[in-house]
Amino acid sequence: MTDDPIEVARDLRTRSPRRLWGLSPESIYTALAAVSAANSLQDQIAPHIRAETLRTNDKRDRDRVVTVHRWVLSELELVHDGEPTLLGALVLTSEDPESLLRSVAATSLRDAETVLRSCGEIDGSLPRREFDSLLADERDEVVLGPLLGSLGFVTVYPDSVELHHQRIERALGAQGEKSIEHAVATAYEKLLWHITAIDDEGCIEDVASRIAGGSSDEESSVNSVVAVLAGVSPRLIDSREIENVVAEQREQYERRFDALRSLLAPTSEYEIDYTDTGDTVDAEAVSSD
């Protein structure tokens, strides 16, 4: 964002619990959907702002709230150049986008993984001063700490911090040594069901493998896929590429069908050729054995 994220976060952070006013997994998802549909982000997140105003009996600058949402979409690489990335599209089509957003954040946000791993090693709640000691600098203190609160990893009170271990463990558990090609193929498998008319699982797998240059990994969870995609350069969705790959795959299927049909089709009726020599065969010359 053009505004300094530290200054924007400073204007939006709340005291108890510590979080960024107006920002939540639900509002981030709404903002992502607005960008995807080319709708006004400000108009689409307006209900979240009204709900936050009623919940907190507080009011913050609307433009600042819009700015922080745009910054989060960019920082998590859910959007690139105004268009949803493959990662963003996967979040949009997920049945559990909140969990995916946390997995993305744990990988993408600077120092987030370090802080969350330290929190995950602690049972129960954490004294506020110990949590603050995990935040490396002013940016972490002003931006990361409240953002982790908004994402639902922690609830930060003035004297203590409640750790939501299940969410932390799930986000960190999604990280691992997964193949980028497998992650991209799996992501496209999930996405193609929503953006094409293909309704055959085998065809979906073949098209996704062609696009990704590798096969999917059936054992990979969606959370692990987004964790991989969050750790690499953003990949945009090229609709022309998808159309071309679908056409190529259709041609391949047609060639296979033609080849199979040539093997299974009945041969033409046999024709018997004969030559009339004018000679006859004596019946006695034919053996009765």
Coordinates of C-alpha atoms in Angstrom, one line a residue:
M1 CA 0.0 0.0 0.0
T2 CA 1.1 3.5 -0.6
D3 CA 0.6 4.4 3.0
D4 CA 3.2 3.3 5.6
P5 CA 1.8 0.0 6.9
I6 CA 3.1 0.8 10.4
E7 CA 1.2 4.1 10.5
V8 CA -2.0 2.5 9.1
A9 CA -1.8 -0.3 11.6
R10 CA -1.0 2.2 14.4
D11 CA -4.3 4.0 13.6
L12 CA -6.3 0.8 13.5
R13 CA -5.0 -1.3 16.3
T14 CA -7.2 -1.7 19.3
R15 CA -6.2 -2.0 22.9
S16 CA -8.1 -5.0 24.4
P17 CA -8.0 -7.4 22.8
R18 CA -5.2 -6.1 20.6
R19 CA -6.1 -6.5 16.9
L20 CA -6.5 -4.4 13.7
W21 CA -9.9 -2.7 13.8
G22 CA -12.2 -4.0 11.0
L23 CA -9.9 -6.8 9.9
S24 CA -10.8 -10.4 10.2
P25 CA -10.6 -13.6 8.1
E26 CA -14.2 -13.0 7.0
S27 CA -13.5 -9.4 5.8
I28 CA -10.3 -10.5 4.0
Y29 CA -12.2 -13.2 2.2
T30 CA -14.9 -10.6 1.3
A31 CA -12.2 -8.2 0.0
L32 CA -10.7 -11.0 -2.1
A33 CA -14.0 -11.8 -3.6
A34 CA -14.6 -8.1 -4.4
V35 CA -11.3 -7.9 -6.3
S36 CA -12.1 -11.1 -8.1
A37 CA -15.5 -9.8 -9.3
A38 CA -14.1 -6.3 -10.0
N39 CA -16.5 -4.9 -7.4
S40 CA -15.8 -1.9 -5.1
L41 CA -13.8 -3.2 -2.2
Q42 CA -15.0 -0.4 0.0
D43 CA -18.7 -1.2 -0.7
Q44 CA -18.2 -4.9 -0.2
I45 CA -16.5 -4.6 3.2
A46 CA -18.9 -1.9 4.4
P47 CA -21.1 -4.5 6.3
H48 CA -18.0 -5.7 8.2
I49 CA -17.2 -2.1 9.1
R50 CA -20.7 -1.6 10.4
A51 CA -20.6 -4.8 12.4
E52 CA -17.2 -3.8 13.9
T53 CA -18.6 -0.4 14.8
L54 CA -21.5 -2.0 16.7
R55 CA -19.3 -4.6 18.3
T56 CA -16.6 -2.2 19.6
N57 CA -18.7 0.9 20.0
D58 CA -15.8 2.6 18.2
K59 CA -15.2 4.1 14.7
R60 CA -12.1 4.3 12.6
D61 CA -11.2 5.9 9.3
R62 CA -12.9 3.9 6.5
D63 CA -10.1 4.6 4.0
R64 CA -7.6 3.2 6.5
V65 CA -9.6 0.0 6.8
V66 CA -9.8 -0.3 3.0
T67 CA -6.0 0.3 2.8
V68 CA -5.1 -2.4 5.3
H69 CA -7.3 -4.9 3.4
R70 CA -5.5 -4.1 0.1
W71 CA -2.2 -4.4 1.9
V72 CA -3.1 -7.8 3.4
L73 CA -4.3 -9.1 0.0
S74 CA -1.0 -8.1 -1.5
E75 CA 1.2 -9.2 1.4
L76 CA -0.3 -12.6 1.4
E77 CA 0.0 -12.7 -2.4
L78 CA -3.7 -13.5 -2.9
V79 CA -3.8 -10.7 -5.5
H80 CA -1.2 -9.5 -8.0
D81 CA -1.6 -6.6 -10.3
G82 CA -5.3 -6.3 -9.4
E83 CA -6.0 -10.0 -10.2
P84 CA -6.4 -13.0 -8.0
T85 CA -3.5 -15.3 -8.0
L86 CA -3.7 -19.1 -8.2
L87 CA -3.4 -19.0 -4.4
G88 CA -6.1 -16.4 -4.1
A89 CA -8.5 -18.4 -6.3
L90 CA -7.9 -21.5 -4.3
V91 CA -8.8 -19.6 -1.1
L92 CA -11.9 -18.2 -2.8
T93 CA -13.2 -21.7 -3.9
S94 CA -12.4 -23.4 -0.6
E95 CA -15.0 -24.7 1.8
D96 CA -12.8 -23.5 4.7
P97 CA -11.2 -20.2 3.6
E98 CA -10.4 -19.0 7.2
S99 CA -8.1 -22.0 7.8
L100 CA -6.4 -21.5 4.5
L101 CA -5.8 -17.8 5.2
R102 CA -4.1 -18.7 8.4
S103 CA -1.9 -21.2 6.7
V104 CA -1.0 -18.6 4.1
A105 CA -0.3 -16.0 6.8
A106 CA 2.0 -18.4 8.7
T107 CA 4.1 -18.8 5.6
S108 CA 4.0 -15.4 4.0
L109 CA 4.2 -12.8 6.9
R110 CA 7.6 -11.9 8.0
D111 CA 8.5 -13.4 11.4
A112 CA 5.0 -14.9 11.7
E113 CA 6.2 -18.5 11.7
T114 CA 8.9 -17.8 14.3
V115 CA 6.4 -16.1 16.7
L116 CA 3.8 -18.8 16.2
R117 CA 6.2 -21.7 16.7
S118 CA 7.4 -20.1 20.0
C119 CA 3.7 -19.7 21.0
G120 CA 3.0 -23.3 20.1
E121 CA 5.6 -24.6 22.5
I122 CA 3.8 -23.0 25.5
D123 CA 0.8 -24.6 27.3
G124 CA -2.0 -22.4 28.4
S125 CA -1.9 -18.6 28.2
L126 CA 1.2 -16.5 27.9
P127 CA 2.1 -13.3 29.9
R128 CA 1.8 -10.3 27.7
R129 CA 5.4 -9.2 28.3
E130 CA 6.7 -12.6 27.0
F131 CA 4.6 -12.4 23.9
D132 CA 5.9 -8.8 23.3
S133 CA 9.4 -10.1 23.6
L134 CA 8.8 -12.4 20.6
L135 CA 8.1 -9.4 18.4
A136 CA 11.4 -8.5 16.9
D137 CA 11.0 -4.8 16.1
E138 CA 8.5 -1.9 15.7
R139 CA 6.9 -3.4 12.6
D140 CA 6.3 -6.7 14.4
E141 CA 4.9 -4.9 17.4
V142 CA 2.6 -2.5 15.5
V143 CA 1.6 -4.7 12.5
L144 CA 2.3 -8.4 13.1
G145 CA 1.1 -8.7 16.7
P146 CA -2.3 -7.1 16.1
L147 CA -2.6 -8.9 12.7
L148 CA -2.1 -12.3 14.4
G149 CA -4.9 -11.3 16.7
S150 CA -7.2 -10.3 13.8
L151 CA -6.5 -13.7 12.1
G152 CA -7.5 -15.5 15.2
F153 CA -4.2 -17.1 16.2
V154 CA -4.1 -15.3 19.5
T155 CA -6.2 -13.0 21.7
V156 CA -4.0 -10.3 23.1
Y157 CA -5.1 -8.7 26.4
P158 CA -3.2 -6.0 28.3
D159 CA -1.7 -8.6 30.8
S160 CA -1.9 -11.9 29.1
V161 CA -2.2 -13.6 25.7
E162 CA -4.6 -16.5 25.0
L163 CA -3.1 -18.9 22.5
H164 CA -5.4 -20.7 20.1
H165 CA -3.3 -23.8 19.8
Q166 CA -5.4 -25.8 17.3
R167 CA -5.3 -23.0 14.8
I168 CA -1.6 -22.5 15.3
E169 CA -0.8 -26.2 15.0
R170 CA -2.9 -26.6 11.9
A171 CA -1.3 -23.6 10.1
L172 CA 2.2 -24.7 11.0
G173 CA 1.5 -28.3 10.3
A174 CA 0.6 -27.4 6.7
Q175 CA 4.2 -26.5 6.0
G176 CA 6.5 -29.1 4.6
E177 CA 8.7 -30.2 1.7
K178 CA 6.0 -30.5 -0.9
S179 CA 6.8 -30.4 -4.6
I180 CA 5.9 -27.1 -6.3
E181 CA 4.7 -29.0 -9.4
H182 CA 2.5 -31.3 -7.2
A183 CA 1.1 -28.3 -5.4
V184 CA 0.2 -26.4 -8.6
A185 CA -1.4 -29.5 -10.1
T186 CA -3.4 -30.1 -7.0
A187 CA -4.5 -26.4 -6.9
Y188 CA -5.7 -26.5 -10.5
E189 CA -7.5 -29.8 -9.9
K190 CA -9.5 -28.0 -7.2
L191 CA -10.0 -24.9 -9.3
L192 CA -11.0 -26.4 -12.6
W193 CA -14.1 -27.9 -11.1
H194 CA -15.3 -24.2 -10.6
I195 CA -14.1 -22.5 -13.7
T196 CA -14.7 -25.1 -16.5
A197 CA -17.6 -27.3 -17.6
I198 CA -15.5 -30.4 -17.2
D199 CA -17.2 -32.9 -14.9
D200 CA -15.0 -35.9 -15.3
E201 CA -12.4 -36.5 -12.5
G202 CA -9.9 -38.2 -14.8
C203 CA -10.1 -35.4 -17.4
I204 CA -9.6 -32.8 -14.6
E205 CA -6.5 -34.6 -13.5
D206 CA -5.1 -34.8 -17.0
V207 CA -5.7 -31.1 -17.7
A208 CA -4.2 -30.0 -14.4
S209 CA -1.1 -32.1 -15.0
R210 CA -0.6 -30.5 -18.4
I211 CA -0.8 -27.0 -16.9
A212 CA 1.4 -27.7 -14.0
G213 CA 4.0 -29.9 -15.7
G214 CA 3.6 -32.6 -13.1
S215 CA 1.0 -34.7 -11.4
S216 CA -1.0 -33.9 -8.3
D217 CA -0.4 -35.4 -4.9
E218 CA -3.5 -37.1 -3.6
E219 CA -2.1 -37.1 0.0
S220 CA -1.6 -33.4 0.1
S221 CA -4.2 -31.4 2.0
V222 CA -5.4 -28.1 0.7
N223 CA -3.7 -26.4 3.6
S224 CA -0.4 -27.9 2.6
V225 CA -0.9 -26.8 -1.0
V226 CA -1.5 -23.2 -0.1
A227 CA 1.5 -23.3 2.3
V228 CA 3.7 -24.3 -0.7
L229 CA 2.1 -21.7 -3.0
A230 CA 2.5 -19.0 -0.4
G231 CA 6.3 -19.7 -0.2
V232 CA 7.0 -19.2 -4.0
S233 CA 6.5 -16.4 -6.5
P234 CA 2.8 -15.7 -7.1
R235 CA 1.4 -17.6 -10.0
L236 CA -1.3 -15.9 -12.1
I237 CA -4.2 -17.8 -13.7
D238 CA -4.0 -17.6 -17.5
S239 CA -7.4 -18.3 -18.9
R240 CA -6.0 -18.5 -22.5
E241 CA -3.5 -21.1 -21.3
I242 CA -6.3 -23.2 -19.7
E243 CA -8.4 -23.0 -22.9
N244 CA -5.4 -24.1 -25.0
V245 CA -4.6 -27.0 -22.7
V246 CA -8.2 -28.1 -22.6
A247 CA -8.3 -28.1 -26.4
E248 CA -5.0 -30.0 -26.6
Q249 CA -6.3 -32.6 -24.1
R250 CA -9.5 -33.0 -26.1
E251 CA -7.5 -33.6 -29.3
Q252 CA -5.4 -36.2 -27.5
Y253 CA -8.6 -38.0 -26.3
E254 CA -9.9 -38.0 -29.9
R255 CA -6.7 -39.5 -31.3
R256 CA -6.8 -42.2 -28.7
F257 CA -10.5 -42.9 -29.4
D258 CA -9.8 -43.1 -33.2
A259 CA -6.9 -45.5 -32.6
L260 CA -9.1 -47.7 -30.3
R261 CA -12.0 -47.6 -32.7
S262 CA -9.8 -48.8 -35.6
L263 CA -8.8 -51.8 -33.5
L264 CA -12.3 -52.7 -32.4
A265 CA -14.3 -52.0 -35.6
P266 CA -15.3 -55.1 -37.6
T267 CA -13.3 -55.7 -40.9
S268 CA -15.1 -55.5 -44.2
E269 CA -16.8 -58.6 -45.6
Y270 CA -14.5 -61.1 -47.0
E271 CA -14.7 -61.6 -50.8
I272 CA -13.8 -64.9 -52.3
D273 CA -11.9 -64.7 -55.6
Y274 CA -12.2 -67.7 -58.0
T275 CA -11.2 -68.6 -61.5
D276 CA -13.4 -70.7 -63.8
T277 CA -11.1 -73.3 -65.5
G278 CA -13.9 -75.2 -67.1
D279 CA -12.7 -78.5 -65.4
T280 CA -14.8 -80.6 -63.2
V281 CA -13.9 -82.7 -60.2
D282 CA -14.8 -86.4 -60.2
A283 CA -16.7 -87.4 -57.1
E284 CA -14.7 -90.5 -56.8
A285 CA -11.5 -88.4 -56.6
V286 CA -12.7 -86.9 -53.4
S287 CA -11.7 -89.0 -50.4
S288 CA -14.4 -90.0 -48.0
D289 CA -11.9 -90.4 -45.2

